[in-house]
């Protein structure tokens, strides 16, 4: 059965996703390919500015709502309801541990280290982590704001799919 600690674990995961989105919108956010070539996450300046604006809107609205809800601070979605929703979505016990292990193996620590400390993220690792986060965010659709976070992350993935993994 899910509990308050599970809420905080999921809150940290959602906060990490938001940080990754914010980082991706920065002009100096770069991804490296296998040959060492670094390119901006969003090389098209107009698209990057649009994405940055969309991320800030998300952070102020749906992101804040999701984090508030997962902190037990929402009047519309009290902590007991959040805990029940997390339990129903398998964000407790062995299922939670497995999900977090997969996300970690997909590169969470490596990506978050760069997001928080600077540097370049490997393009493949970044794309692998984003893909792993899809399942996590999909299972959190009962949490207010989580679906909008997932959608914006998926749009970022679509842009990355248009860029080659490696230069010839």
PDB file of C-alpha atoms in Angstrom:
ATOM      1  CA  UNK A   1       0.000   0.000   0.000  1.00  0.00           C
ATOM      2  CA  UNK A   2       1.302   3.433  -0.954  1.00  0.00           C
ATOM      3  CA  UNK A   3       2.149   5.960   1.722  1.00  0.00           C
ATOM      4  CA  UNK A   4       3.413   9.522   2.161  1.00  0.00           C
ATOM      5  CA  UNK A   5       7.012   8.482   1.390  1.00  0.00           C
ATOM      6  CA  UNK A   6       5.836   7.140  -1.986  1.00  0.00           C
ATOM      7  CA  UNK A   7       4.266  10.532  -2.669  1.00  0.00           C
ATOM      8  CA  UNK A   8       7.591  12.233  -2.015  1.00  0.00           C
ATOM      9  CA  UNK A   9       9.502   9.764  -4.207  1.00  0.00           C
ATOM     10  CA  UNK A  10       7.110  10.374  -7.095  1.00  0.00           C
ATOM     11  CA  UNK A  11       7.211  14.123  -6.438  1.00  0.00           C
ATOM     12  CA  UNK A  12      11.012  14.025  -6.844  1.00  0.00           C
ATOM     13  CA  UNK A  13      10.656  12.117 -10.111  1.00  0.00           C
ATOM     14  CA  UNK A  14       8.168  14.669 -11.481  1.00  0.00           C
ATOM     15  CA  UNK A  15      10.426  17.500 -10.313  1.00  0.00           C
ATOM     16  CA  UNK A  16      13.324  15.856 -12.175  1.00  0.00           C
ATOM     17  CA  UNK A  17      11.254  15.693 -15.370  1.00  0.00           C
ATOM     18  CA  UNK A  18      10.431  19.386 -15.055  1.00  0.00           C
ATOM     19  CA  UNK A  19      14.116  20.205 -14.512  1.00  0.00           C
ATOM     20  CA  UNK A  20      15.038  18.210 -17.628  1.00  0.00           C
ATOM     21  CA  UNK A  21      12.456  20.138 -19.658  1.00  0.00           C
ATOM     22  CA  UNK A  22      13.752  23.468 -18.325  1.00  0.00           C
ATOM     23  CA  UNK A  23      17.350  22.452 -19.066  1.00  0.00           C
ATOM     24  CA  UNK A  24      16.408  21.376 -22.597  1.00  0.00           C
ATOM     25  CA  UNK A  25      15.038  24.860 -23.278  1.00  0.00           C
ATOM     26  CA  UNK A  26      18.336  26.577 -22.396  1.00  0.00           C
ATOM     27  CA  UNK A  27      20.483  27.879 -25.267  1.00  0.00           C
ATOM     28  CA  UNK A  28      23.560  26.116 -23.857  1.00  0.00           C
ATOM     29  CA  UNK A  29      21.877  22.701 -23.368  1.00  0.00           C
ATOM     30  CA  UNK A  30      23.820  20.283 -25.561  1.00  0.00           C
ATOM     31  CA  UNK A  31      23.670  16.641 -26.518  1.00  0.00           C
ATOM     32  CA  UNK A  32      26.688  14.733 -27.749  1.00  0.00           C
ATOM     33  CA  UNK A  33      26.740  11.933 -30.290  1.00  0.00           C
ATOM     34  CA  UNK A  34      28.984   8.864 -30.316  1.00  0.00           C
ATOM     35  CA  UNK A  35      31.663  10.678 -32.330  1.00  0.00           C
ATOM     36  CA  UNK A  36      31.885  13.535 -29.820  1.00  0.00           C
ATOM     37  CA  UNK A  37      29.964  16.094 -31.842  1.00  0.00           C
ATOM     38  CA  UNK A  38      27.884  18.346 -29.599  1.00  0.00           C
ATOM     39  CA  UNK A  39      24.722  20.095 -30.716  1.00  0.00           C
ATOM     40  CA  UNK A  40      22.050  22.084 -28.979  1.00  0.00           C
ATOM     41  CA  UNK A  41      19.079  20.068 -27.763  1.00  0.00           C
ATOM     42  CA  UNK A  42      16.932  22.386 -29.860  1.00  0.00           C
ATOM     43  CA  UNK A  43      19.194  23.805 -32.586  1.00  0.00           C
ATOM     44  CA  UNK A  44      16.397  25.829 -34.221  1.00  0.00           C
ATOM     45  CA  UNK A  45      16.403  29.117 -32.283  1.00  0.00           C
ATOM     46  CA  UNK A  46      12.743  29.967 -32.931  1.00  0.00           C
ATOM     47  CA  UNK A  47      11.600  26.497 -31.870  1.00  0.00           C
ATOM     48  CA  UNK A  48      13.824  26.669 -28.779  1.00  0.00           C
ATOM     49  CA  UNK A  49      12.277  29.994 -27.757  1.00  0.00           C
ATOM     50  CA  UNK A  50       8.781  28.619 -28.273  1.00  0.00           C
ATOM     51  CA  UNK A  51       9.672  25.532 -26.249  1.00  0.00           C
ATOM     52  CA  UNK A  52      11.186  27.681 -23.483  1.00  0.00           C
ATOM     53  CA  UNK A  53       7.960  29.696 -23.277  1.00  0.00           C
ATOM     54  CA  UNK A  54       5.880  26.518 -23.234  1.00  0.00           C
ATOM     55  CA  UNK A  55       8.044  25.062 -20.455  1.00  0.00           C
ATOM     56  CA  UNK A  56       7.679  28.201 -18.339  1.00  0.00           C
ATOM     57  CA  UNK A  57       3.904  28.094 -18.805  1.00  0.00           C
ATOM     58  CA  UNK A  58       3.942  24.418 -17.813  1.00  0.00           C
ATOM     59  CA  UNK A  59       6.104  25.107 -14.749  1.00  0.00           C
ATOM     60  CA  UNK A  60       3.813  27.913 -13.577  1.00  0.00           C
ATOM     61  CA  UNK A  61       0.594  25.974 -14.113  1.00  0.00           C
ATOM     62  CA  UNK A  62       0.466  22.183 -14.541  1.00  0.00           C
ATOM     63  CA  UNK A  63       3.940  21.574 -13.110  1.00  0.00           C
ATOM     64  CA  UNK A  64       3.200  23.598  -9.994  1.00  0.00           C
ATOM     65  CA  UNK A  65      -0.139  21.811  -9.651  1.00  0.00           C
ATOM     66  CA  UNK A  66       1.450  18.360  -9.932  1.00  0.00           C
ATOM     67  CA  UNK A  67       4.189  19.197  -7.413  1.00  0.00           C
ATOM     68  CA  UNK A  68       1.695  20.760  -5.007  1.00  0.00           C
ATOM     69  CA  UNK A  69      -0.533  17.695  -5.303  1.00  0.00           C
ATOM     70  CA  UNK A  70       2.370  15.305  -4.750  1.00  0.00           C
ATOM     71  CA  UNK A  71       3.379  17.314  -1.687  1.00  0.00           C
ATOM     72  CA  UNK A  72      -0.081  16.821  -0.168  1.00  0.00           C
ATOM     73  CA  UNK A  73      -0.880  20.534  -0.467  1.00  0.00           C
ATOM     74  CA  UNK A  74      -3.854  20.385  -2.833  1.00  0.00           C
ATOM     75  CA  UNK A  75      -7.312  21.011  -1.400  1.00  0.00           C
ATOM     76  CA  UNK A  76      -8.925  19.544  -4.514  1.00  0.00           C
ATOM     77  CA  UNK A  77      -6.786  16.386  -4.396  1.00  0.00           C
ATOM     78  CA  UNK A  78      -5.911  15.618  -0.761  1.00  0.00           C
ATOM     79  CA  UNK A  79      -2.971  13.432   0.274  1.00  0.00           C
ATOM     80  CA  UNK A  80      -5.153  10.378   0.959  1.00  0.00           C
ATOM     81  CA  UNK A  81      -6.502  10.561  -2.596  1.00  0.00           C
ATOM     82  CA  UNK A  82      -2.977  10.949  -3.995  1.00  0.00           C
ATOM     83  CA  UNK A  83      -1.762   7.955  -1.995  1.00  0.00           C
ATOM     84  CA  UNK A  84      -4.686   5.864  -3.253  1.00  0.00           C
ATOM     85  CA  UNK A  85      -3.969   6.936  -6.850  1.00  0.00           C
ATOM     86  CA  UNK A  86      -0.287   6.037  -6.490  1.00  0.00           C
ATOM     87  CA  UNK A  87      -1.175   2.645  -5.052  1.00  0.00           C
ATOM     88  CA  UNK A  88      -3.586   1.989  -7.915  1.00  0.00           C
ATOM     89  CA  UNK A  89      -0.870   2.935 -10.425  1.00  0.00           C
ATOM     90  CA  UNK A  90       1.750   0.669  -8.822  1.00  0.00           C
ATOM     91  CA  UNK A  91       3.884   3.423  -7.310  1.00  0.00           C
ATOM     92  CA  UNK A  92       4.519   1.484  -4.123  1.00  0.00           C
ATOM     93  CA  UNK A  93       6.470  -1.565  -3.005  1.00  0.00           C
ATOM     94  CA  UNK A  94       8.153  -3.831  -5.529  1.00  0.00           C
ATOM     95  CA  UNK A  95       6.491  -2.176  -8.521  1.00  0.00           C
ATOM     96  CA  UNK A  96       7.786   1.261  -7.516  1.00  0.00           C
ATOM     97  CA  UNK A  97      11.250  -0.150  -6.889  1.00  0.00           C
ATOM     98  CA  UNK A  98      11.299  -1.803 -10.320  1.00  0.00           C
ATOM     99  CA  UNK A  99      10.095   1.351 -12.104  1.00  0.00           C
ATOM    100  CA  UNK A 100      12.722   3.465 -10.391  1.00  0.00           C
ATOM    101  CA  UNK A 101      15.436   0.895 -11.176  1.00  0.00           C
ATOM    102  CA  UNK A 102      14.528   0.976 -14.881  1.00  0.00           C
ATOM    103  CA  UNK A 103      14.539   4.781 -14.903  1.00  0.00           C
ATOM    104  CA  UNK A 104      17.919   4.772 -13.163  1.00  0.00           C
ATOM    105  CA  UNK A 105      19.341   2.280 -15.694  1.00  0.00           C
ATOM    106  CA  UNK A 106      18.003   4.511 -18.466  1.00  0.00           C
ATOM    107  CA  UNK A 107      20.369   7.255 -17.268  1.00  0.00           C
ATOM    108  CA  UNK A 108      18.522   9.289 -14.640  1.00  0.00           C
ATOM    109  CA  UNK A 109      21.549   9.994 -12.409  1.00  0.00           C
ATOM    110  CA  UNK A 110      23.798  10.829 -15.351  1.00  0.00           C
ATOM    111  CA  UNK A 111      21.264  13.158 -16.946  1.00  0.00           C
ATOM    112  CA  UNK A 112      20.363  14.846 -13.665  1.00  0.00           C
ATOM    113  CA  UNK A 113      24.053  15.349 -12.874  1.00  0.00           C
ATOM    114  CA  UNK A 114      24.456  17.347 -16.089  1.00  0.00           C
ATOM    115  CA  UNK A 115      21.133  19.149 -15.683  1.00  0.00           C
ATOM    116  CA  UNK A 116      22.137  20.299 -12.196  1.00  0.00           C
ATOM    117  CA  UNK A 117      25.854  20.778 -12.761  1.00  0.00           C
ATOM    118  CA  UNK A 118      26.453  21.578 -16.414  1.00  0.00           C
ATOM    119  CA  UNK A 119      27.992  19.744 -19.304  1.00  0.00           C
ATOM    120  CA  UNK A 120      26.795  17.693 -22.235  1.00  0.00           C
ATOM    121  CA  UNK A 121      24.467  14.703 -22.155  1.00  0.00           C
ATOM    122  CA  UNK A 122      24.894  11.824 -24.562  1.00  0.00           C
ATOM    123  CA  UNK A 123      22.077  11.942 -27.109  1.00  0.00           C
ATOM    124  CA  UNK A 124      21.303   8.221 -26.805  1.00  0.00           C
ATOM    125  CA  UNK A 125      21.175   8.320 -23.007  1.00  0.00           C
ATOM    126  CA  UNK A 126      18.958  11.387 -23.087  1.00  0.00           C
ATOM    127  CA  UNK A 127      16.531   9.800 -25.536  1.00  0.00           C
ATOM    128  CA  UNK A 128      16.538   6.528 -23.565  1.00  0.00           C
ATOM    129  CA  UNK A 129      15.676   8.347 -20.346  1.00  0.00           C
ATOM    130  CA  UNK A 130      12.901  10.341 -22.009  1.00  0.00           C
ATOM    131  CA  UNK A 131      11.412   7.104 -23.348  1.00  0.00           C
ATOM    132  CA  UNK A 132      11.543   5.457 -19.907  1.00  0.00           C
ATOM    133  CA  UNK A 133       9.825   8.473 -18.373  1.00  0.00           C
ATOM    134  CA  UNK A 134       6.862   7.977 -20.728  1.00  0.00           C
ATOM    135  CA  UNK A 135       5.658   4.926 -18.851  1.00  0.00           C
ATOM    136  CA  UNK A 136       6.176   6.614 -15.490  1.00  0.00           C
ATOM    137  CA  UNK A 137       4.249   9.731 -16.454  1.00  0.00           C
ATOM    138  CA  UNK A 138       1.509   7.731 -18.176  1.00  0.00           C
ATOM    139  CA  UNK A 139       0.886   5.826 -14.964  1.00  0.00           C
ATOM    140  CA  UNK A 140       0.567   9.137 -13.121  1.00  0.00           C
ATOM    141  CA  UNK A 141      -2.247  10.450 -15.307  1.00  0.00           C
ATOM    142  CA  UNK A 142      -4.564  10.580 -12.270  1.00  0.00           C
ATOM    143  CA  UNK A 143      -2.318  13.263 -10.743  1.00  0.00           C
ATOM    144  CA  UNK A 144      -3.392  16.751 -11.849  1.00  0.00           C
ATOM    145  CA  UNK A 145      -0.827  18.237 -14.218  1.00  0.00           C
ATOM    146  CA  UNK A 146       1.074  15.003 -14.936  1.00  0.00           C
ATOM    147  CA  UNK A 147      -0.485  14.485 -18.382  1.00  0.00           C
ATOM    148  CA  UNK A 148       0.546  17.973 -19.536  1.00  0.00           C
ATOM    149  CA  UNK A 149       4.114  17.318 -18.358  1.00  0.00           C
ATOM    150  CA  UNK A 150       4.147  14.038 -20.268  1.00  0.00           C
ATOM    151  CA  UNK A 151       2.761  15.687 -23.394  1.00  0.00           C
ATOM    152  CA  UNK A 152       5.387  18.431 -23.479  1.00  0.00           C
ATOM    153  CA  UNK A 153       8.130  15.852 -22.879  1.00  0.00           C
ATOM    154  CA  UNK A 154       6.751  13.782 -25.782  1.00  0.00           C
ATOM    155  CA  UNK A 155       6.811  16.817 -28.067  1.00  0.00           C
ATOM    156  CA  UNK A 156      10.487  17.291 -27.151  1.00  0.00           C
ATOM    157  CA  UNK A 157      11.067  13.636 -28.094  1.00  0.00           C
ATOM    158  CA  UNK A 158       9.429  14.245 -31.485  1.00  0.00           C
ATOM    159  CA  UNK A 159      11.884  17.064 -32.159  1.00  0.00           C
ATOM    160  CA  UNK A 160      14.807  14.838 -31.149  1.00  0.00           C
ATOM    161  CA  UNK A 161      13.575  12.098 -33.498  1.00  0.00           C
ATOM    162  CA  UNK A 162      14.033  14.533 -36.380  1.00  0.00           C
ATOM    163  CA  UNK A 163      17.723  14.947 -35.529  1.00  0.00           C
ATOM    164  CA  UNK A 164      20.175  12.177 -36.466  1.00  0.00           C
ATOM    165  CA  UNK A 165      21.874  10.270 -33.620  1.00  0.00           C
ATOM    166  CA  UNK A 166      25.273  10.674 -35.204  1.00  0.00           C
ATOM    167  CA  UNK A 167      26.912  12.789 -37.847  1.00  0.00           C
ATOM    168  CA  UNK A 168      28.263  10.984 -40.968  1.00  0.00           C
TER     169      UNK A 168
END
